[in-house]
Short mmCIF file of C-alpha atoms in Angstrom, two decimals:
data_model
loop_
_atom_site.label_atom_id
_atom_site.label_comp_id
_atom_site.label_asym_id
_atom_site.label_seq_id
_atom_site.Cartn_x
_atom_site.Cartn_y
_atom_site.Cartn_z
CA UNK A 21 -16.93 -2.45 -21.06
CA UNK A 22 -15.73 -3.03 -17.54
CA UNK A 23 -17.59 -1.76 -14.51
CA UNK A 24 -14.75 -1.91 -12.01
CA UNK A 25 -11.48 -0.04 -12.57
CA UNK A 26 -8.70 -2.31 -13.76
CA UNK A 27 -5.25 -2.30 -12.25
CA UNK A 28 -2.50 -0.46 -14.09
CA UNK A 29 -0.83 -3.64 -15.35
CA UNK A 30 -4.04 -4.86 -16.97
CA UNK A 31 -4.56 -1.45 -18.54
CA UNK A 32 -1.00 -1.44 -19.89
CA UNK A 33 -1.50 -4.89 -21.41
CA UNK A 34 -4.74 -3.79 -23.02
CA UNK A 35 -3.03 -0.69 -24.35
CA UNK A 36 -0.16 -2.74 -25.80
CA UNK A 37 -2.59 -5.15 -27.45
CA UNK A 38 -4.58 -2.31 -28.95
CA UNK A 39 -1.41 -0.52 -30.04
CA UNK A 40 -0.17 -3.71 -31.72
CA UNK A 41 -3.50 -4.09 -33.53
CA UNK A 42 -3.33 -0.45 -34.61
CA UNK A 43 0.18 -0.93 -35.99
CA UNK A 44 -0.90 -4.06 -37.85
CA UNK A 45 -3.91 -2.26 -39.31
CA UNK A 46 -1.74 0.67 -40.41
CA UNK A 47 0.70 -1.74 -42.05
CA UNK A 48 -2.12 -3.53 -43.88
CA UNK A 49 -3.54 -0.20 -45.02
CA UNK A 50 -0.16 0.94 -46.28
CA UNK A 51 0.37 -2.33 -48.15
CA UNK A 52 -3.12 -2.12 -49.65
CA UNK A 53 -2.54 1.46 -50.77
CA UNK A 54 0.78 0.53 -52.37
CA UNK A 55 -0.88 -2.37 -54.21
CA UNK A 56 -3.69 -0.08 -55.35
CA UNK A 57 -1.20 2.43 -56.73
CA UNK A 58 0.71 -0.36 -58.50
CA UNK A 59 -2.50 -1.69 -60.06
CA UNK A 60 -3.58 1.81 -61.11
CA UNK A 61 -0.23 2.36 -62.81
CA UNK A 62 -0.52 -1.01 -64.54
CA UNK A 63 -4.05 -0.23 -65.74
CA UNK A 64 -2.96 3.18 -67.00
CA UNK A 65 -0.03 1.62 -68.84
CA UNK A 66 -2.05 -1.21 -70.42
CA UNK A 67 -5.37 0.52 -71.05
CA UNK A 68 -4.59 4.23 -71.00
CA UNK A 69 -6.64 4.94 -67.89
CA UNK A 70 -7.03 3.99 -64.26
CA UNK A 71 -10.60 5.30 -64.04
CA UNK A 72 -12.86 2.45 -62.94
CA UNK A 73 -15.83 3.47 -65.12
CA UNK A 74 -13.64 3.79 -68.20
CA UNK A 75 -12.05 0.42 -67.47
CA UNK A 76 -15.49 -1.16 -67.11
CA UNK A 77 -16.51 0.32 -70.48
CA UNK A 78 -13.31 -0.97 -72.09
CA UNK A 79 -13.94 -4.41 -70.61
CA UNK A 80 -17.48 -4.44 -72.00
CA UNK A 81 -16.16 -3.39 -75.43
CA UNK A 82 -13.50 -6.10 -75.30
CA UNK A 83 -16.08 -8.73 -74.33
CA UNK A 84 -18.35 -7.65 -77.20
CA UNK A 85 -15.44 -7.73 -79.65
CA UNK A 86 -14.44 -11.17 -78.40
CA UNK A 87 -18.00 -12.42 -78.89
CA UNK A 88 -18.10 -10.99 -82.42
CA UNK A 89 -14.78 -12.65 -83.28
CA UNK A 90 -15.93 -15.99 -81.88
CA UNK A 91 -19.11 -15.81 -83.95
CA UNK A 92 -17.12 -14.95 -87.08
CA UNK A 93 -14.71 -17.81 -86.38
CA UNK A 94 -17.61 -20.21 -85.87
CA UNK A 95 -19.18 -19.11 -89.16
CA UNK A 96 -15.87 -19.66 -90.91
CA UNK A 97 -15.50 -23.14 -89.43
CA UNK A 98 -19.10 -23.95 -90.39
CA UNK A 99 -18.36 -22.85 -93.96
CA UNK A 100 -15.19 -24.92 -94.10
CA UNK A 101 -17.07 -27.91 -92.73
CA UNK A 102 -19.85 -27.53 -95.33
CA UNK A 103 -17.30 -27.24 -98.14
CA UNK A 104 -15.44 -30.28 -96.86
CA UNK A 105 -18.67 -32.29 -96.70
CA UNK A 106 -19.48 -31.13 -100.23
CA UNK A 107 -16.08 -32.28 -101.47
CA UNK A 108 -16.36 -35.58 -99.63
CA UNK A 109 -19.85 -36.09 -101.06
CA UNK A 110 -18.61 -35.39 -104.60
CA UNK A 111 -15.69 -37.83 -104.46
CA UNK A 112 -17.67 -41.08 -104.59
CA UNK A 113 -19.62 -39.86 -107.63
CA UNK A 114 -16.40 -38.90 -109.44
CA UNK A 115 -14.87 -42.27 -108.60
CA UNK A 116 -17.76 -44.11 -110.31
CA UNK A 117 -17.25 -42.17 -113.55
#
């Protein structure tokens, strides 16, 4: 990086800066690892596994189940709406009798 030798004070400053960055990186890594372990434990507790592939499969299954339930709910609402319209349509005829 530098062609000419730096004086000892400059080298010490560079070392301290690099050492500080190293310490910060180690701290971030430690924090990230702790968070990963916490999330793995949470996944294992909630879903019975912390394996990423198994979790992805479970997510896909849950999404498919959710879609099925939404479709069923929509069909039910459509049926209720049709029946309501049928009842509303029958009322004026009954009133004229």
